[in-house]
GROMACS .gro file of C-alpha atoms in nm:
model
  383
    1UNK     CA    1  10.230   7.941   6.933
    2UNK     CA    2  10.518   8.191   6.943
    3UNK     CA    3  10.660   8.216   7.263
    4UNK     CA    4  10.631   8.508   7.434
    5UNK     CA    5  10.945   8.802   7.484
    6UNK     CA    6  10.939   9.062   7.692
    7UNK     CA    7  11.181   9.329   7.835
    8UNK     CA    8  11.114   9.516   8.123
    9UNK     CA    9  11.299   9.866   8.231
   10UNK     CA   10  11.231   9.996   8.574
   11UNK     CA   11  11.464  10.206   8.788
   12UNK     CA   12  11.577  10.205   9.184
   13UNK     CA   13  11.464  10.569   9.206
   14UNK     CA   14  11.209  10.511   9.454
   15UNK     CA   15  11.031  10.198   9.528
   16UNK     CA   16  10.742  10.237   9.256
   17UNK     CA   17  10.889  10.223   8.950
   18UNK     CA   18  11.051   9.899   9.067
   19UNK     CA   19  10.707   9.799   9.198
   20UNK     CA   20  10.514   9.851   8.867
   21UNK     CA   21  10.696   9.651   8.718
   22UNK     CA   22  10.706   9.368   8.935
   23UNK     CA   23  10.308   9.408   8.906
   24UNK     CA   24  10.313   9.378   8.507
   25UNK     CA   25  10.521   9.066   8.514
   26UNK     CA   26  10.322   8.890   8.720
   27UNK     CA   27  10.027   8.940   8.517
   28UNK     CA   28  10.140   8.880   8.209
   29UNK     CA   29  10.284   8.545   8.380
   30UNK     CA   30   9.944   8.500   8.459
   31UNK     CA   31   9.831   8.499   8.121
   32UNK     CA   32  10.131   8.385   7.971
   33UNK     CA   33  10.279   8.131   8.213
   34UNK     CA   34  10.558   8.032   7.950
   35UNK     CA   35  10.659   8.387   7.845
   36UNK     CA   36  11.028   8.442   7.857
   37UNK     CA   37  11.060   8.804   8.065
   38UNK     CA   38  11.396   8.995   8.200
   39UNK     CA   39  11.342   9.291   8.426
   40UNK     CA   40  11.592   9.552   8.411
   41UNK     CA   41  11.756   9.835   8.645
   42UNK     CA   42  11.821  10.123   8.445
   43UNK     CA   43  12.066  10.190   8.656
   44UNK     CA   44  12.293   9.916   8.589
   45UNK     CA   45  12.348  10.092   8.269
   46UNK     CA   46  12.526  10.362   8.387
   47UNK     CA   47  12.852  10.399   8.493
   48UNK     CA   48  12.819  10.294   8.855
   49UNK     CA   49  12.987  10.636   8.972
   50UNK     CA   50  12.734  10.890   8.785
   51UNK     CA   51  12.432  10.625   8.900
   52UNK     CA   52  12.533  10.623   9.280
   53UNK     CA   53  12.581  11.012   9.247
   54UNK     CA   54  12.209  11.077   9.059
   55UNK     CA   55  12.064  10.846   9.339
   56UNK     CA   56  12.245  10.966   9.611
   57UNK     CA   57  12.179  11.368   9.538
   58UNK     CA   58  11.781  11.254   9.465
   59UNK     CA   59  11.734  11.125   9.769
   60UNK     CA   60  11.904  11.381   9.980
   61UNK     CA   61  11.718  11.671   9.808
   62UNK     CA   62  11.351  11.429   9.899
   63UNK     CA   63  11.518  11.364  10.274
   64UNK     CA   64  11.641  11.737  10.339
   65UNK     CA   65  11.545  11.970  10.098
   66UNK     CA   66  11.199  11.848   9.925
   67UNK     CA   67  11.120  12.223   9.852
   68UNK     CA   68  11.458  12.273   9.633
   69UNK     CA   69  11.273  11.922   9.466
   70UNK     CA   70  10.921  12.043   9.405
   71UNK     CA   71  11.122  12.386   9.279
   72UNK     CA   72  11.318  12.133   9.000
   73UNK     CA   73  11.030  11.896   8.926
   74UNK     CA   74  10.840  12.187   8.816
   75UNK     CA   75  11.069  12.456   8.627
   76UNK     CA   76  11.108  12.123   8.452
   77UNK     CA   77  10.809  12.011   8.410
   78UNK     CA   78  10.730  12.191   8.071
   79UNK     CA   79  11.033  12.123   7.896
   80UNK     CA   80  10.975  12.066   7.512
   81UNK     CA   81  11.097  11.697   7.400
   82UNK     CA   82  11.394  11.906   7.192
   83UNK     CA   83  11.513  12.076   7.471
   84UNK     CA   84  11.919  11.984   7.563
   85UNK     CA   85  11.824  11.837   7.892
   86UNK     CA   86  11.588  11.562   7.740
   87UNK     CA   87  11.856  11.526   7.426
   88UNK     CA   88  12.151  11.481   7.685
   89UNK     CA   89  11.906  11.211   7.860
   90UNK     CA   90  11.766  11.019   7.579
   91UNK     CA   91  12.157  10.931   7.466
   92UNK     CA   92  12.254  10.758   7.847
   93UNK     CA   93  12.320  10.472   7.780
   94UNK     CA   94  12.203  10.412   7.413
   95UNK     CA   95  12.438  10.192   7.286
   96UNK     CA   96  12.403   9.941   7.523
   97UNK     CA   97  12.045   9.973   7.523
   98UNK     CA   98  12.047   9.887   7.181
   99UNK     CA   99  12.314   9.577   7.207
  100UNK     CA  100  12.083   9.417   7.460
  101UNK     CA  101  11.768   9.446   7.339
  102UNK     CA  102  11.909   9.331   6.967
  103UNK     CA  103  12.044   9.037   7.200
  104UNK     CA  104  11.746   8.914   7.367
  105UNK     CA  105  11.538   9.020   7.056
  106UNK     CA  106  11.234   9.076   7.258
  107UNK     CA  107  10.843   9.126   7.120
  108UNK     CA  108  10.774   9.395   7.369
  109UNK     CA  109  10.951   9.676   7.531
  110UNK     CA  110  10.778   9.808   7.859
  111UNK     CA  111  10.965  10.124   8.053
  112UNK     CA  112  10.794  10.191   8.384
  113UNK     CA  113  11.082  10.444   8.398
  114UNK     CA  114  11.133  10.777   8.203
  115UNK     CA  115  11.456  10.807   8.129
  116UNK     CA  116  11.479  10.454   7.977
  117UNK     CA  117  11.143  10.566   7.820
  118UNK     CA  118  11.323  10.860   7.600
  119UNK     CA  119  11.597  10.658   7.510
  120UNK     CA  120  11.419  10.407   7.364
  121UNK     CA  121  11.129  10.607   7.194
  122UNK     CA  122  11.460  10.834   7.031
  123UNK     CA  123  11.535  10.470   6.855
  124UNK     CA  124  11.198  10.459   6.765
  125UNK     CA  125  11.192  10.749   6.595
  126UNK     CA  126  11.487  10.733   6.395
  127UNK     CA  127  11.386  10.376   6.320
  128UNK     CA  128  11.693  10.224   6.453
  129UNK     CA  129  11.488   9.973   6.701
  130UNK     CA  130  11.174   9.797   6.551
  131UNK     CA  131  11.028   9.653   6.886
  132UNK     CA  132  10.714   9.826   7.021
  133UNK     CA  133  10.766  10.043   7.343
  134UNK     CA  134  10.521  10.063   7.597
  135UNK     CA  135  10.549  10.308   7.852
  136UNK     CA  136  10.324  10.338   8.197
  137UNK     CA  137  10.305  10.622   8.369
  138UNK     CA  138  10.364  10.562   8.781
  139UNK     CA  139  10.209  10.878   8.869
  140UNK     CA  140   9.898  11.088   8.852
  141UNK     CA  141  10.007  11.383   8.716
  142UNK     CA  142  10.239  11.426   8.377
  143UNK     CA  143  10.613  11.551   8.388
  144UNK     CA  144  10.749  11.653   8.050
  145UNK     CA  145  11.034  11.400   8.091
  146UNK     CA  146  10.747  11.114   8.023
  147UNK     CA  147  10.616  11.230   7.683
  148UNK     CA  148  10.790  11.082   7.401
  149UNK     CA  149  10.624  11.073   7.072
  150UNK     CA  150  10.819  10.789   6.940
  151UNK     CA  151  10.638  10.516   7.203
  152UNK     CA  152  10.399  10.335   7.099
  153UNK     CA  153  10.153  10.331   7.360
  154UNK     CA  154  10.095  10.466   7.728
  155UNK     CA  155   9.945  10.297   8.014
  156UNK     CA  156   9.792  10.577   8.233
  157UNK     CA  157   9.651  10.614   8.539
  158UNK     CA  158   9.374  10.854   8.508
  159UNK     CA  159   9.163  11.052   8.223
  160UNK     CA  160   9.364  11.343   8.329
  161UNK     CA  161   9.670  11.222   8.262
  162UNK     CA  162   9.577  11.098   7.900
  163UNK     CA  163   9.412  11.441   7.878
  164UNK     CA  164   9.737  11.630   7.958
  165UNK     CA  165   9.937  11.385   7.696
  166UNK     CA  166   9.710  11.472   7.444
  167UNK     CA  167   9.775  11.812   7.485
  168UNK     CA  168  10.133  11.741   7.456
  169UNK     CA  169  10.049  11.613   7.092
  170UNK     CA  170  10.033  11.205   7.213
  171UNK     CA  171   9.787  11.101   6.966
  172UNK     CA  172   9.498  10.961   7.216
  173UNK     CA  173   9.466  10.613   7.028
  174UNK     CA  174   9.812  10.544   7.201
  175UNK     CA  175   9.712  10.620   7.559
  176UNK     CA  176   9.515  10.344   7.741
  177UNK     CA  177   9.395  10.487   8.070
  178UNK     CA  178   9.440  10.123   8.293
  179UNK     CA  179   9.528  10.262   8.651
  180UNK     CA  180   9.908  10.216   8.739
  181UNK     CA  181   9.952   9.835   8.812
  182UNK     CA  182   9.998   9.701   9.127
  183UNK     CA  183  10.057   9.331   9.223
  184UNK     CA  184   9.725   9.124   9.172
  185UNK     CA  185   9.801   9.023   9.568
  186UNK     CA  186   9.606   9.333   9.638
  187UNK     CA  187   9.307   9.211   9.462
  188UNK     CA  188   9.276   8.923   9.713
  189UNK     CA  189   8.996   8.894   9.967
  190UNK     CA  190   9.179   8.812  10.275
  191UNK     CA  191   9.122   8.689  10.602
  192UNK     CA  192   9.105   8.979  10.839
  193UNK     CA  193   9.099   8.748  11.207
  194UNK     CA  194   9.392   8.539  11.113
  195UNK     CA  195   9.584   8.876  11.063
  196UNK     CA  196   9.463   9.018  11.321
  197UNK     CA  197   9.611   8.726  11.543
  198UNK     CA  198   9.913   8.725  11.343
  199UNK     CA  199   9.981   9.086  11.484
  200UNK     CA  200   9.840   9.006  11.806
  201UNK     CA  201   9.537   9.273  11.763
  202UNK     CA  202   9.207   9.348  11.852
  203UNK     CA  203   8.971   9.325  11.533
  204UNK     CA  204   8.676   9.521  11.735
  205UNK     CA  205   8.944   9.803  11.750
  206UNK     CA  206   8.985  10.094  11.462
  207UNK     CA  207   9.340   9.988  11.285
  208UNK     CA  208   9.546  10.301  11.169
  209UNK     CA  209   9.858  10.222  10.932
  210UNK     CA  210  10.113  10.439  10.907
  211UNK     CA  211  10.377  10.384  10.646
  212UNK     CA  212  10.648  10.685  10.608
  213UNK     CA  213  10.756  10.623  10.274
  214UNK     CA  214  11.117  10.461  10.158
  215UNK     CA  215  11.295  10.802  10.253
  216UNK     CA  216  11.059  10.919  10.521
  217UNK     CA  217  11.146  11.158  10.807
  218UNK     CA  218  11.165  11.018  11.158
  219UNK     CA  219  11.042  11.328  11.315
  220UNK     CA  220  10.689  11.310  11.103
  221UNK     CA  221  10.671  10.956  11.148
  222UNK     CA  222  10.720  10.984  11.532
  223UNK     CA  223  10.525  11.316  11.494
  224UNK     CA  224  10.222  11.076  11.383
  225UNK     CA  225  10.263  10.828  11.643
  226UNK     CA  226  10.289  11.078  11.935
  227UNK     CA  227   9.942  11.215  11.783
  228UNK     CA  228   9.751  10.858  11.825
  229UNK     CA  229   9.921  10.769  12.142
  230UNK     CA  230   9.739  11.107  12.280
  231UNK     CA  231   9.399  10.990  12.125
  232UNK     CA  232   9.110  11.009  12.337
  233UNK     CA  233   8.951  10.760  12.124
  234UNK     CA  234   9.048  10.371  12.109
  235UNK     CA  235   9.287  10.313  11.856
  236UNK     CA  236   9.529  10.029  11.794
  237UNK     CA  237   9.820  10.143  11.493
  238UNK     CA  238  10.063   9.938  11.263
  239UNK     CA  239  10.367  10.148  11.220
  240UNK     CA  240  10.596  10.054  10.879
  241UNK     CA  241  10.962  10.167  10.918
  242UNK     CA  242  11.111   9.957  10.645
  243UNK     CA  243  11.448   9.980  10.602
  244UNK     CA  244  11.509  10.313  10.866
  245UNK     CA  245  11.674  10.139  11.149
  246UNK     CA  246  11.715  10.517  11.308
  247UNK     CA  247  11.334  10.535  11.298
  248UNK     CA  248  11.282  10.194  11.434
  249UNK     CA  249  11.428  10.222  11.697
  250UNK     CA  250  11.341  10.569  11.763
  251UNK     CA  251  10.983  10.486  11.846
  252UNK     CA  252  11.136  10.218  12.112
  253UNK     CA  253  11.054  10.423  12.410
  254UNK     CA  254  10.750  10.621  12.248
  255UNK     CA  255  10.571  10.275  12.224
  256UNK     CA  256  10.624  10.156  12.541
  257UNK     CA  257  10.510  10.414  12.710
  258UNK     CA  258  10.190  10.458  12.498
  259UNK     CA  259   9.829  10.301  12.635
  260UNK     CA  260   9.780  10.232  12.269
  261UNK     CA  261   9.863   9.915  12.122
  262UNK     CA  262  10.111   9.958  11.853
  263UNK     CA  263  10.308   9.689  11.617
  264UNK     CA  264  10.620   9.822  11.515
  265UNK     CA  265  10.749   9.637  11.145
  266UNK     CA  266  11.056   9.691  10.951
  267UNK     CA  267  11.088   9.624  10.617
  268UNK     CA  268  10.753   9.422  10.547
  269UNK     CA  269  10.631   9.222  10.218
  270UNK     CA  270  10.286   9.168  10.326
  271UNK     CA  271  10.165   9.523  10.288
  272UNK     CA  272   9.839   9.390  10.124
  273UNK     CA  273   9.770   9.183  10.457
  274UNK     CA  274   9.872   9.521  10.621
  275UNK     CA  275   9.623   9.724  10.419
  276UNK     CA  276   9.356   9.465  10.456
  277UNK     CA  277   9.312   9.462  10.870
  278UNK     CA  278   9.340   9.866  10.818
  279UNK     CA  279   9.075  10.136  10.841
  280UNK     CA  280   9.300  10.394  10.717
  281UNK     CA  281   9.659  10.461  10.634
  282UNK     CA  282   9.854  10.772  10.697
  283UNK     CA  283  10.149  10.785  10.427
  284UNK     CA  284  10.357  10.948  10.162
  285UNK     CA  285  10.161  11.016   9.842
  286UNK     CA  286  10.382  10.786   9.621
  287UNK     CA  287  10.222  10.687   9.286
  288UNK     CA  288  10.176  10.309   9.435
  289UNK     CA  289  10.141  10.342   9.770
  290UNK     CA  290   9.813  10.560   9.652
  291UNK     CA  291   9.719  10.269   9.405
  292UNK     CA  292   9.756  10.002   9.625
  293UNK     CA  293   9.570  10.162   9.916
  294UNK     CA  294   9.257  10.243   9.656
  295UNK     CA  295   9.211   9.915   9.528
  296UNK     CA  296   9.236   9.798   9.859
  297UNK     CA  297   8.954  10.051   9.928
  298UNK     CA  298   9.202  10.182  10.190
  299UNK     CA  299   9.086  10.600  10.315
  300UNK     CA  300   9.430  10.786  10.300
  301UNK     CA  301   9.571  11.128  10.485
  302UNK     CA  302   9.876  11.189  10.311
  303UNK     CA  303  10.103  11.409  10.540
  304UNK     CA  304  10.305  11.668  10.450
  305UNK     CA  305  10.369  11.518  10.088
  306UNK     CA  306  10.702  11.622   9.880
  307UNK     CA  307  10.635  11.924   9.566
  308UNK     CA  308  10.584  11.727   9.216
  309UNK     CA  309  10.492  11.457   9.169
  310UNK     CA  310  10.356  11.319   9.521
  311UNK     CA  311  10.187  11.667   9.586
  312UNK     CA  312   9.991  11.601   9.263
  313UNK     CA  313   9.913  11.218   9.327
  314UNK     CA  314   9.787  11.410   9.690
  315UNK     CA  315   9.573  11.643   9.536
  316UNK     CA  316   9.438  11.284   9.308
  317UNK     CA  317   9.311  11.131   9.632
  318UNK     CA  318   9.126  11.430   9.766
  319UNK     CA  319   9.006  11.532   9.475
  320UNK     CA  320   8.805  11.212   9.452
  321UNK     CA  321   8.714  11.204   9.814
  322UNK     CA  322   8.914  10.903   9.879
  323UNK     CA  323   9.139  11.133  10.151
  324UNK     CA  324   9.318  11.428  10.295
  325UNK     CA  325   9.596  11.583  10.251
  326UNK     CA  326   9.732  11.738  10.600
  327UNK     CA  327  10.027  11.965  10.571
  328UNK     CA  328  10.082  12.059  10.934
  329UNK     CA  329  10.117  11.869  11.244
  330UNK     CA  330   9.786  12.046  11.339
  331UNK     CA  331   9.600  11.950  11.077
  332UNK     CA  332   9.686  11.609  11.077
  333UNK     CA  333   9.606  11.600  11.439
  334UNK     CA  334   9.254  11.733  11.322
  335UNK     CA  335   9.212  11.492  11.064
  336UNK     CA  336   9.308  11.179  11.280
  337UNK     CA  337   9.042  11.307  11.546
  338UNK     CA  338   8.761  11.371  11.348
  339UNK     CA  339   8.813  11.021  11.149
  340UNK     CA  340   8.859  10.832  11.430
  341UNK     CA  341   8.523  11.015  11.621
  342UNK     CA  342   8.371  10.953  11.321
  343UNK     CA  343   8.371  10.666  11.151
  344UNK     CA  344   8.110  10.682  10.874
  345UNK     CA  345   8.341  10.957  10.700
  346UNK     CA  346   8.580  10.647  10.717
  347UNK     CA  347   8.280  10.428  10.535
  348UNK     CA  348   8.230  10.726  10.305
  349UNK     CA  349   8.535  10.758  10.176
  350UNK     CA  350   8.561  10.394  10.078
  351UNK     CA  351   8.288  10.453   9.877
  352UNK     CA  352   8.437  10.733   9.720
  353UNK     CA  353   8.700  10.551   9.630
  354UNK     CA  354   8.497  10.206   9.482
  355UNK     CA  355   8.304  10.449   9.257
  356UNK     CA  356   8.603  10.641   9.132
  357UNK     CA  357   8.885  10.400   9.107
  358UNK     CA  358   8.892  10.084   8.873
  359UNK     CA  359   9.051   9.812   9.036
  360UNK     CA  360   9.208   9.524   8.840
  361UNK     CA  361   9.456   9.785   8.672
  362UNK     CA  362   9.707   9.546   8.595
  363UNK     CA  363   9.488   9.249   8.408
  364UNK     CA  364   9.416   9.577   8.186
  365UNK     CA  365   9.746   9.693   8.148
  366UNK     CA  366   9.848   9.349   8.032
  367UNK     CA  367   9.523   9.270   7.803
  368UNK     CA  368   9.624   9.595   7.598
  369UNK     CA  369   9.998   9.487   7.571
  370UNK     CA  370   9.886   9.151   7.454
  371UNK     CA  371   9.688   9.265   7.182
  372UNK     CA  372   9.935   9.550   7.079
  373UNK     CA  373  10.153   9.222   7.068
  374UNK     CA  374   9.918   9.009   6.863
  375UNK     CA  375   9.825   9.294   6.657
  376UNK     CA  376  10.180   9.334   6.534
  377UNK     CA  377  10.238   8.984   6.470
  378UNK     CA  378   9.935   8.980   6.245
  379UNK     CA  379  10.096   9.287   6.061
  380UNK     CA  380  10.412   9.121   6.051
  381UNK     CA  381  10.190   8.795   5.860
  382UNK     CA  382  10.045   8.990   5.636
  383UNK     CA  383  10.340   9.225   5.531
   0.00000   0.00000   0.00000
């Protein structure tokens, strides 16, 4: 049997498109343990100047000015596929784009990325690149910079979103509504006591998480902490700075001074031992975070979340009854209360979110790439 060849563009925007990605290798490893797979940073395509600009100016606007953000995402949001902004977009790069991939001369193309996504599916169309692109969508919501009609097939989240393609003019026998992928480590059962011990904490004791997010603010963060400190319910909390060494050690004296047990973590990669010892998780509404905190049946209250995209994947969990979303300090303090004083809300809103979210998204992201690979070959065969 043919050995297997796959590409794989993400980007360093953000954690989650990287993330994705990550997730879809390892299952199609899984399934094909001698497939021959590169994972790429659209990024490194780009002159390193206009790359370290673009990332630099995104995440000051999410940092400082996330209302100037949700004002871009969505005067953008609607712009037609022929507009000059998507043309400029869909030529970054395009050359060498098309020198690697006839290089490697892989079966599959999969873009967890947009950008990369309209380059390639512009190659499609004017039949310049004859691999199949696959593209999956890292969000719950649609932004006109993902819809391509030159790729061959989308890995959504939600009906929604293939709802909202559709109307776009995606032809629906393209769109595969999988859930975005996250690593199968999520799926695990794991064992709650020996993590427990491992973070030296009480399992009688309700867990909080609270993870700020890659670019997240200290004040909300400490904001947060300063909230469950004051509880006048038990309450032990896991607090994720990752790589914010101003936050970390911002919440030096905070925790020291606080009755409440608290673990204090930098940059972590066992977030799905993390998740697992947790009765809830305060967070940013990232497109992954989200996914990997339903499949670990995980309750959310997404804080404060950033216009576009996250406000959407917000306004996902709530609307299935799987969180809140708190945009003050006060109503986060309100939410935190009344979860921790009641904790069958906590009980219902896992089951909210077993009846409304699939898990195992990335076996089914991969199972519908395999065929659309196998499918092909046997076209191939009999053309």
């Amino acid at each position: 049997m043919k050995q297997l060849r796959v590409l794989v563009f993400s980007a360093a925007f953000g954690n989650g498109h990287f993330r994705a990605a990550e997730a879809v290798i390892e299952g199609i490893l899984s399934k094909e343990p001698h497939a021959i797979i590169i994972h790429l940073d659209f990024g490194d395509f780009l002159s390193k100047r206009f790359n370290t600009m673009a990332k630099n100016v995104y995440i000051e606007m999410i940092k400082h000015t996330p209302r100037l953000w949700g004002k871009f995402y969505y005067r953008t949001a609607k712009l037609r596929p022929e507009s000059k902004i998507q043309r400029f977009l869909s030529q970054l790069g395009r050359s060498d784009f098309l020198k690697y991939i006839q290089e490697f001369e892989p079966d599959l193309i999969v873009c967890t990325y947009p950008t990369v996504s309209s380059i390639l599916a512009q190659l499609r169309r004017e039949q310049i690149l004859n691999v199949p692109v696959i593209t999956v969508i890292t969000d719950y919501t649609v932004h006109s910079h993902w819809v391509h009609s030159g790729v061959d097939c989308y890995m959504v989240a939600c009906e929604e979103v293939k709802n909202s393609l559709v109307s776009w003019g995606i032809k629906a026998q393209r769109i595969q509504v999988t859930g975005i992928p996250v690593s199968p480590k999520f799926e695990r059962e794991l064992d709650r006591r020996h993590i427990f011990s491992k973070l030296a904490l009480n399992p009688e004791l309700p867990t909080f998480l609270v993870m700020g997010g890659a670019y997240g603010c200290i004040e909300s963060t400490k904001k947060i902490c300063n909230i469950l400190t004051e509880s006048q319910v038990p309450v032990q909390s896991i607090i994720v700075c990752g790589r914010n060494k101003k936050l970390y050690h911002s919440l030096e004296e905070l925790i020291e001074r606080s009755s409440k047990p608290m673990v204090r973590l930098g940059f972590v990669h066992n977030v799905e031992e993390l998740m697992a010892v947790s009765d809830l998780i305060v967070t940013k509404a990232g497109g992954l975070t989200v996914s990997e905190a339903l499949t670990k049946r995980l309750p959310l209250i997404i804080y404060n979340p950033i216009p576009g995209q996250e406000e959407e994947n917000a306004n996902f969990v709530q609307r299935i009854g799987a969180g809140y979303v708190a945009g003050t300090e006060d109503e986060l303090g309100y939410f935190l209360s009344h979860l921790l004083e009641d904790p069958k809300e906590l009980e219902r809103m896992r089951g909210n979110a077993a009846v409304a979210f699939q898990r195992h998204s990335t076996d089914r992201v991969v199972e519908n790439m395999l065929q659309l690979s196998m499918n092909l070959e046997i076209e191939q065969k009999i053309g």
